[in-house]
Short mmCIF file of C-alpha atoms in Angstrom, two decimals:
data_model
loop_
_atom_site.label_atom_id
_atom_site.label_comp_id
_atom_site.label_asym_id
_atom_site.label_seq_id
_atom_site.Cartn_x
_atom_site.Cartn_y
_atom_site.Cartn_z
CA MET A 1 -45.08 -4.34 -89.23
CA PRO A 2 -45.33 -1.19 -91.93
CA GLU A 3 -48.38 -1.62 -94.51
CA ARG A 4 -48.03 -2.70 -97.81
CA THR A 5 -49.47 0.98 -99.79
CA ALA A 6 -52.80 0.25 -101.56
CA GLN A 7 -53.60 -0.66 -105.14
CA VAL A 8 -52.95 1.49 -107.83
CA GLN A 9 -56.19 3.12 -108.67
CA SER A 10 -56.06 5.97 -111.10
CA PRO A 11 -53.95 9.40 -109.67
CA VAL A 12 -56.43 11.75 -110.68
CA TRP A 13 -59.38 9.96 -108.82
CA LYS A 14 -56.92 9.00 -106.10
CA ALA A 15 -55.31 12.79 -106.44
CA SER A 16 -58.19 14.28 -106.27
CA LYS A 17 -59.61 11.74 -103.10
CA ASP A 18 -57.14 13.41 -101.01
CA VAL A 19 -58.23 16.55 -101.55
CA LEU A 20 -60.89 16.16 -100.61
CA ALA A 21 -60.28 14.63 -97.58
CA GLY A 22 -57.56 17.49 -97.30
CA THR A 23 -59.70 20.74 -97.49
CA CYS A 24 -62.72 19.01 -94.65
CA GLY A 25 -59.68 18.76 -92.43
CA GLY A 26 -58.85 22.22 -93.24
CA ILE A 27 -63.33 22.94 -92.09
CA ALA A 28 -62.73 21.16 -89.72
CA VAL A 29 -58.84 22.45 -88.02
CA THR A 30 -60.25 26.40 -88.64
CA PHE A 31 -63.76 25.78 -86.14
CA VAL A 32 -61.70 23.65 -83.58
CA GLY A 33 -59.28 25.19 -83.10
CA HIS A 34 -58.81 29.00 -84.02
CA PRO A 35 -59.70 30.62 -81.45
CA PHE A 36 -56.19 29.62 -79.57
CA ASP A 37 -54.64 30.97 -82.72
CA THR A 38 -56.01 33.53 -82.13
CA VAL A 39 -55.69 34.66 -78.92
CA LYS A 40 -51.47 32.47 -79.33
CA VAL A 41 -50.59 35.27 -81.50
CA ARG A 42 -51.62 37.94 -79.12
CA LEU A 43 -49.53 37.24 -76.44
CA GLN A 44 -47.49 36.45 -79.32
CA THR A 45 -47.10 40.31 -80.52
CA GLN A 46 -48.52 42.47 -77.36
CA ASP A 47 -45.69 45.14 -76.19
CA PHE A 48 -43.85 43.31 -73.21
CA ALA A 49 -43.18 46.04 -71.66
CA LYS A 50 -46.92 47.04 -71.47
CA PRO A 51 -48.87 43.86 -72.21
CA ILE A 52 -52.52 43.84 -72.03
CA TYR A 53 -53.44 40.71 -71.15
CA SER A 54 -51.18 38.22 -68.25
CA GLY A 55 -51.98 35.15 -69.47
CA ALA A 56 -54.24 32.79 -72.10
CA ILE A 57 -56.88 32.57 -69.87
CA ASP A 58 -57.06 36.30 -69.00
CA CYS A 59 -56.57 37.17 -73.34
CA ALA A 60 -59.59 34.86 -73.84
CA LYS A 61 -61.86 36.45 -71.09
CA LYS A 62 -60.34 40.12 -71.80
CA THR A 63 -60.86 38.99 -75.91
CA VAL A 64 -64.92 37.94 -75.46
CA GLN A 65 -65.32 40.76 -72.79
CA TRP A 66 -64.18 43.00 -75.69
CA GLU A 67 -65.15 41.44 -78.50
CA GLY A 68 -67.34 39.73 -77.51
CA LEU A 69 -67.28 35.50 -78.79
CA PRO A 70 -66.95 36.77 -82.40
CA GLY A 71 -63.55 38.77 -81.14
CA LEU A 72 -61.95 35.37 -80.97
CA TYR A 73 -63.32 34.44 -84.70
CA LYS A 74 -61.27 37.59 -85.86
CA GLY A 75 -59.65 36.85 -89.56
CA VAL A 76 -60.87 33.56 -89.32
CA THR A 77 -61.79 34.40 -92.67
CA SER A 78 -58.83 33.96 -93.95
CA PRO A 79 -57.60 30.59 -92.29
CA LEU A 80 -61.55 29.39 -93.51
CA ALA A 81 -61.08 29.58 -97.45
CA GLY A 82 -57.34 28.75 -96.88
CA GLN A 83 -57.17 26.38 -94.94
CA MET A 84 -59.29 24.53 -96.66
CA LEU A 85 -56.87 24.73 -99.82
CA PHE A 86 -54.03 24.77 -97.41
CA ARG A 87 -54.61 21.49 -96.56
CA SER A 88 -56.24 20.29 -99.33
CA ILE A 89 -52.87 20.60 -101.11
CA MET A 90 -51.20 19.69 -97.71
CA PHE A 91 -52.56 16.38 -98.10
CA GLY A 92 -52.75 15.77 -101.31
CA SER A 93 -49.56 16.49 -101.46
CA PHE A 94 -47.99 14.52 -98.41
CA ALA A 95 -49.94 11.23 -100.41
CA GLN A 96 -48.40 11.94 -103.86
CA ILE A 97 -44.81 12.10 -102.28
CA LYS A 98 -45.58 8.67 -100.19
CA THR A 99 -46.80 7.37 -103.59
CA TRP A 100 -43.34 8.04 -105.14
CA LEU A 101 -41.22 6.87 -101.85
CA ALA A 102 -43.28 3.67 -102.44
CA THR A 103 -42.49 3.19 -106.32
CA ASN A 104 -39.03 2.03 -108.07
CA LYS A 105 -37.34 2.32 -110.41
CA ASP A 106 -38.64 0.26 -112.44
CA GLY A 107 -42.47 1.11 -111.20
CA SER A 108 -43.23 -2.16 -108.95
CA THR A 109 -43.66 -0.72 -105.35
CA ARG A 110 -42.53 -2.33 -101.97
CA GLU A 111 -43.27 -1.20 -98.82
CA LEU A 112 -43.32 2.12 -96.84
CA ARG A 113 -41.12 2.26 -93.97
CA TYR A 114 -41.10 4.35 -90.95
CA SER A 115 -38.31 6.09 -91.29
CA ASP A 116 -39.85 7.43 -95.04
CA TYR A 117 -43.60 9.07 -93.44
CA TYR A 118 -40.52 11.53 -92.01
CA LYS A 119 -39.49 12.27 -95.67
CA ALA A 120 -43.02 12.53 -97.28
CA GLY A 121 -43.95 15.29 -94.70
CA ALA A 122 -40.58 17.11 -94.49
CA ALA A 123 -40.66 17.24 -98.01
CA THR A 124 -44.53 18.37 -97.35
CA GLY A 125 -43.88 20.95 -95.05
CA LEU A 126 -41.79 22.85 -97.53
CA ILE A 127 -44.68 22.97 -100.37
CA ALA A 128 -46.92 23.92 -98.23
CA ALA A 129 -45.45 26.00 -96.48
CA PHE A 130 -45.92 28.75 -99.92
CA VAL A 131 -49.81 28.10 -99.42
CA GLU A 132 -49.56 28.19 -95.84
CA GLY A 133 -47.03 31.94 -95.19
CA PRO A 134 -49.34 33.74 -96.91
CA ILE A 135 -53.15 31.85 -94.81
CA ASP A 136 -50.94 32.57 -91.75
CA PHE A 137 -50.12 36.82 -92.55
CA TYR A 138 -53.51 37.48 -92.96
CA LYS A 139 -54.98 36.04 -90.24
CA SER A 140 -52.41 37.65 -88.36
CA GLN A 141 -52.82 41.08 -89.31
CA ILE A 142 -56.84 41.59 -88.27
CA GLN A 143 -55.93 39.61 -85.48
CA VAL A 144 -53.07 41.92 -84.05
CA GLN A 145 -54.81 45.04 -85.10
CA ILE A 146 -57.59 44.35 -81.27
CA ILE A 147 -53.33 44.73 -79.30
CA ARG A 148 -52.29 48.13 -81.63
CA SER A 149 -56.26 49.22 -80.72
CA ARG A 150 -56.09 48.75 -76.57
CA ALA A 151 -52.06 50.11 -76.23
CA ASP A 152 -52.56 53.37 -78.35
CA ALA A 153 -56.09 55.38 -77.74
CA ASN A 154 -55.21 57.15 -81.09
CA TYR A 155 -55.10 54.51 -83.42
CA LYS A 156 -57.03 52.66 -86.41
CA PRO A 157 -57.75 49.87 -87.45
CA ALA A 158 -56.68 50.07 -91.15
CA TYR A 159 -58.24 47.11 -92.38
CA THR A 160 -62.36 46.03 -92.03
CA THR A 161 -62.00 43.29 -93.42
CA VAL A 162 -59.67 40.69 -94.98
CA PHE A 163 -59.90 42.02 -98.04
CA ASP A 164 -58.46 45.33 -97.51
CA CYS A 165 -56.10 43.76 -95.79
CA VAL A 166 -55.24 42.13 -99.29
CA LYS A 167 -55.73 45.13 -102.14
CA ALA A 168 -52.72 47.11 -99.05
CA THR A 169 -50.09 44.06 -99.39
CA LEU A 170 -51.13 43.28 -103.36
CA ARG A 171 -50.84 47.28 -103.74
CA THR A 172 -47.80 48.66 -101.58
CA ASN A 173 -45.96 45.22 -102.21
CA GLY A 174 -47.00 43.54 -104.88
CA ILE A 175 -47.22 39.94 -105.85
CA ARG A 176 -44.08 39.56 -102.26
CA GLY A 177 -46.74 41.33 -100.37
CA PRO A 178 -48.31 37.90 -98.53
CA PHE A 179 -45.63 35.72 -98.24
CA GLN A 180 -44.10 38.04 -95.42
CA GLY A 181 -43.19 35.32 -92.90
CA LEU A 182 -42.12 33.20 -95.72
CA GLY A 183 -37.79 33.03 -94.22
CA PRO A 184 -39.34 32.15 -90.80
CA THR A 185 -42.49 29.72 -91.76
CA LEU A 186 -39.80 27.14 -94.51
CA VAL A 187 -37.64 26.91 -92.04
CA ARG A 188 -40.67 25.91 -89.26
CA ASN A 189 -42.64 23.77 -92.21
CA ALA A 190 -39.52 21.06 -92.90
CA PRO A 191 -38.33 20.27 -89.36
CA ALA A 192 -42.40 20.77 -87.26
CA ASN A 193 -44.46 18.59 -90.16
CA SER A 194 -41.89 15.53 -90.28
CA VAL A 195 -41.83 15.49 -86.53
CA TYR A 196 -45.77 15.65 -86.96
CA LEU A 197 -47.07 13.83 -90.15
CA GLY A 198 -44.59 11.18 -90.11
CA SER A 199 -45.14 10.76 -85.85
CA PHE A 200 -49.03 10.27 -87.19
CA GLU A 201 -48.22 7.39 -89.48
CA VAL A 202 -45.66 5.94 -87.33
CA MET A 203 -48.09 6.01 -84.17
CA LYS A 204 -51.21 4.46 -86.07
CA GLY A 205 -49.04 1.54 -87.49
CA LYS A 206 -48.03 0.72 -84.07
CA MET A 207 -51.29 1.37 -82.78
CA ALA A 208 -52.89 -1.44 -85.13
CA GLU A 209 -50.07 -3.84 -84.90
CA TYR A 210 -50.92 -3.94 -81.24
CA LYS A 211 -54.58 -4.31 -81.60
CA GLY A 212 -53.76 -6.96 -85.25
CA CYS A 213 -55.99 -4.84 -86.89
CA LYS A 214 -55.73 -1.96 -90.91
CA LYS A 215 -55.00 0.94 -89.90
CA THR A 216 -58.27 1.58 -91.68
CA GLU A 217 -59.28 -0.17 -88.72
CA LEU A 218 -58.20 2.09 -86.12
CA PRO A 219 -60.95 3.20 -83.32
CA ALA A 220 -61.63 7.14 -83.26
CA PRO A 221 -60.06 7.76 -79.99
CA TRP A 222 -57.08 6.15 -80.99
CA ILE A 223 -56.59 7.68 -84.37
CA ILE A 224 -58.09 10.71 -82.28
CA SER A 225 -55.24 10.31 -79.32
CA ALA A 226 -52.41 9.86 -82.47
CA GLY A 227 -53.73 12.74 -84.22
CA GLY A 228 -53.22 14.82 -80.47
CA LEU A 229 -49.39 13.32 -80.06
CA GLY A 230 -48.91 14.36 -83.26
CA GLY A 231 -49.79 17.93 -83.18
CA LEU A 232 -48.10 17.96 -79.66
CA LEU A 233 -44.42 17.06 -80.74
CA TYR A 234 -45.51 19.43 -84.21
CA TRP A 235 -45.00 23.04 -81.49
CA LEU A 236 -42.91 21.10 -79.42
CA ALA A 237 -40.30 20.74 -81.54
CA ILE A 238 -40.36 24.42 -83.68
CA TYR A 239 -42.00 27.45 -81.31
CA PRO A 240 -38.96 29.27 -81.11
CA ILE A 241 -39.80 29.63 -85.03
CA ASP A 242 -43.09 30.05 -84.91
CA VAL A 243 -43.10 32.83 -82.68
CA ILE A 244 -40.27 35.38 -85.16
CA LYS A 245 -43.02 33.91 -88.03
CA SER A 246 -46.00 35.80 -86.35
CA ALA A 247 -43.80 38.50 -85.57
CA MET A 248 -42.53 39.65 -89.16
CA ALA A 249 -46.08 38.67 -90.10
CA THR A 250 -47.77 40.77 -88.02
CA ASP A 251 -45.33 43.39 -88.63
CA SER A 252 -46.05 46.95 -90.74
CA ILE A 253 -46.16 46.15 -94.77
CA ILE A 254 -44.22 49.53 -95.31
CA PRO A 255 -40.66 47.66 -95.71
CA LYS A 256 -38.83 50.95 -93.94
CA GLU A 257 -40.83 51.24 -91.28
CA ARG A 258 -40.73 47.40 -89.73
CA LYS A 259 -39.13 46.67 -86.96
CA TYR A 260 -38.14 42.87 -87.83
CA PRO A 261 -36.53 42.96 -91.57
CA ASP A 262 -35.55 39.69 -91.40
CA MET A 263 -34.79 36.41 -89.11
CA ALA A 264 -31.80 37.11 -87.11
CA THR A 265 -32.81 41.09 -86.84
CA THR A 266 -35.74 39.38 -84.67
CA TYR A 267 -34.74 37.17 -83.28
CA LYS A 268 -31.75 39.27 -81.57
CA LYS A 269 -34.39 42.58 -80.62
CA LEU A 270 -37.09 39.54 -79.56
CA MET A 271 -34.15 37.65 -77.13
CA ALA A 272 -32.87 41.79 -75.66
CA GLU A 273 -37.18 42.10 -75.77
CA GLY A 274 -37.78 38.69 -73.37
CA GLY A 275 -34.67 37.51 -72.81
CA PRO A 276 -35.55 32.95 -73.92
CA SER A 277 -39.29 33.54 -72.12
CA ARG A 278 -39.91 36.05 -74.80
CA PHE A 279 -39.80 33.32 -77.79
CA TYR A 280 -42.24 30.21 -75.79
CA ARG A 281 -45.20 33.36 -75.40
CA GLY A 282 -48.37 32.51 -75.89
CA PHE A 283 -46.74 28.80 -75.56
CA THR A 284 -49.62 27.29 -73.31
CA PRO A 285 -52.74 27.81 -75.83
CA CYS A 286 -50.56 26.70 -78.67
CA LEU A 287 -50.10 23.70 -77.21
CA ALA A 288 -53.99 23.69 -75.39
CA ARG A 289 -55.16 24.15 -79.38
CA ALA A 290 -52.89 20.95 -80.73
CA MET A 291 -54.30 18.45 -78.64
CA PRO A 292 -58.00 18.60 -79.74
CA ALA A 293 -57.42 20.74 -83.17
CA ASN A 294 -55.14 18.05 -84.94
CA GLY A 295 -56.56 14.92 -84.03
CA ILE A 296 -60.00 16.03 -84.93
CA MET A 297 -57.92 16.79 -88.28
CA LEU A 298 -56.79 13.91 -88.62
CA PHE A 299 -59.66 12.46 -88.06
CA THR A 300 -61.48 13.85 -90.44
CA VAL A 301 -59.26 12.88 -93.37
CA ASP A 302 -58.35 9.48 -92.14
CA LYS A 303 -61.31 9.05 -91.75
CA VAL A 304 -63.28 10.92 -94.99
CA THR A 305 -60.07 9.02 -97.22
CA ALA A 306 -61.25 5.18 -96.04
CA LEU A 307 -65.03 7.13 -96.30
CA LEU A 308 -63.97 7.80 -100.62
CA ASN A 309 -61.83 4.23 -100.99
CA LYS A 310 -64.78 2.21 -99.28
CA ASN A 311 -66.42 3.60 -102.29
CA ASN A 312 -64.61 3.55 -104.91
#
């Protein structure tokens, strides 16, 4: 059975707790998931005709061989700082939207239906895209430089740090610079987060019903499993769109030099390059990352939230 919403708290205090829990979740998901993401982006964006990596394991090996272990955390500055901001906004928004859905016109509250979690997830995804888009863009621009340097001996990395990339994009394209690839991010985020967050909440509800306890009393392995499965469903639902997003986000920041100026053109060129399989390059490391990274992140958010509520 869906659980009743919590008793009314100070809106500011409740929002602050959600933001803090999301921030902690952002730190956790970055340290667990970034190496997998580095491999995913490099496989997605390498030259199809002259690939540098034969697969996920080969990419990980060559990354460590050429750049050392820090290579797996290439570009981590942007996602670490960004994920703290992004996840705080994401989980803060998710909590607020759930509260709004549970509030009747007369100010009374009702039980959240399972469908409400999916609605809240979709709305959260759209809001979060405007923060996640720039984070992914800068991270991807840094991660892809090693591919270009290996494919062309004369290539010199355009950016030494994430901050160099930020300055270059703002100087070239102004405020629109960080939003390169925003279109596919929006298209991806609504259905993906609906499935992701909605399924996580529903699975927790079903697990609590099975064990005869509250969702906050579920053992850690159960919450991690629900979060991991939610993360897996996220990527199964929209991975080809993410490939389009990665192609656009790693393209030139100079508009006239872009190979992938919009979603339609990107789709056509990627399809011509490798057929349907082109849209599943990097799928293995993505799925390998999905369960541990999302399981740990959602567990962290849940437990920090429970701790803050306990000490309220």
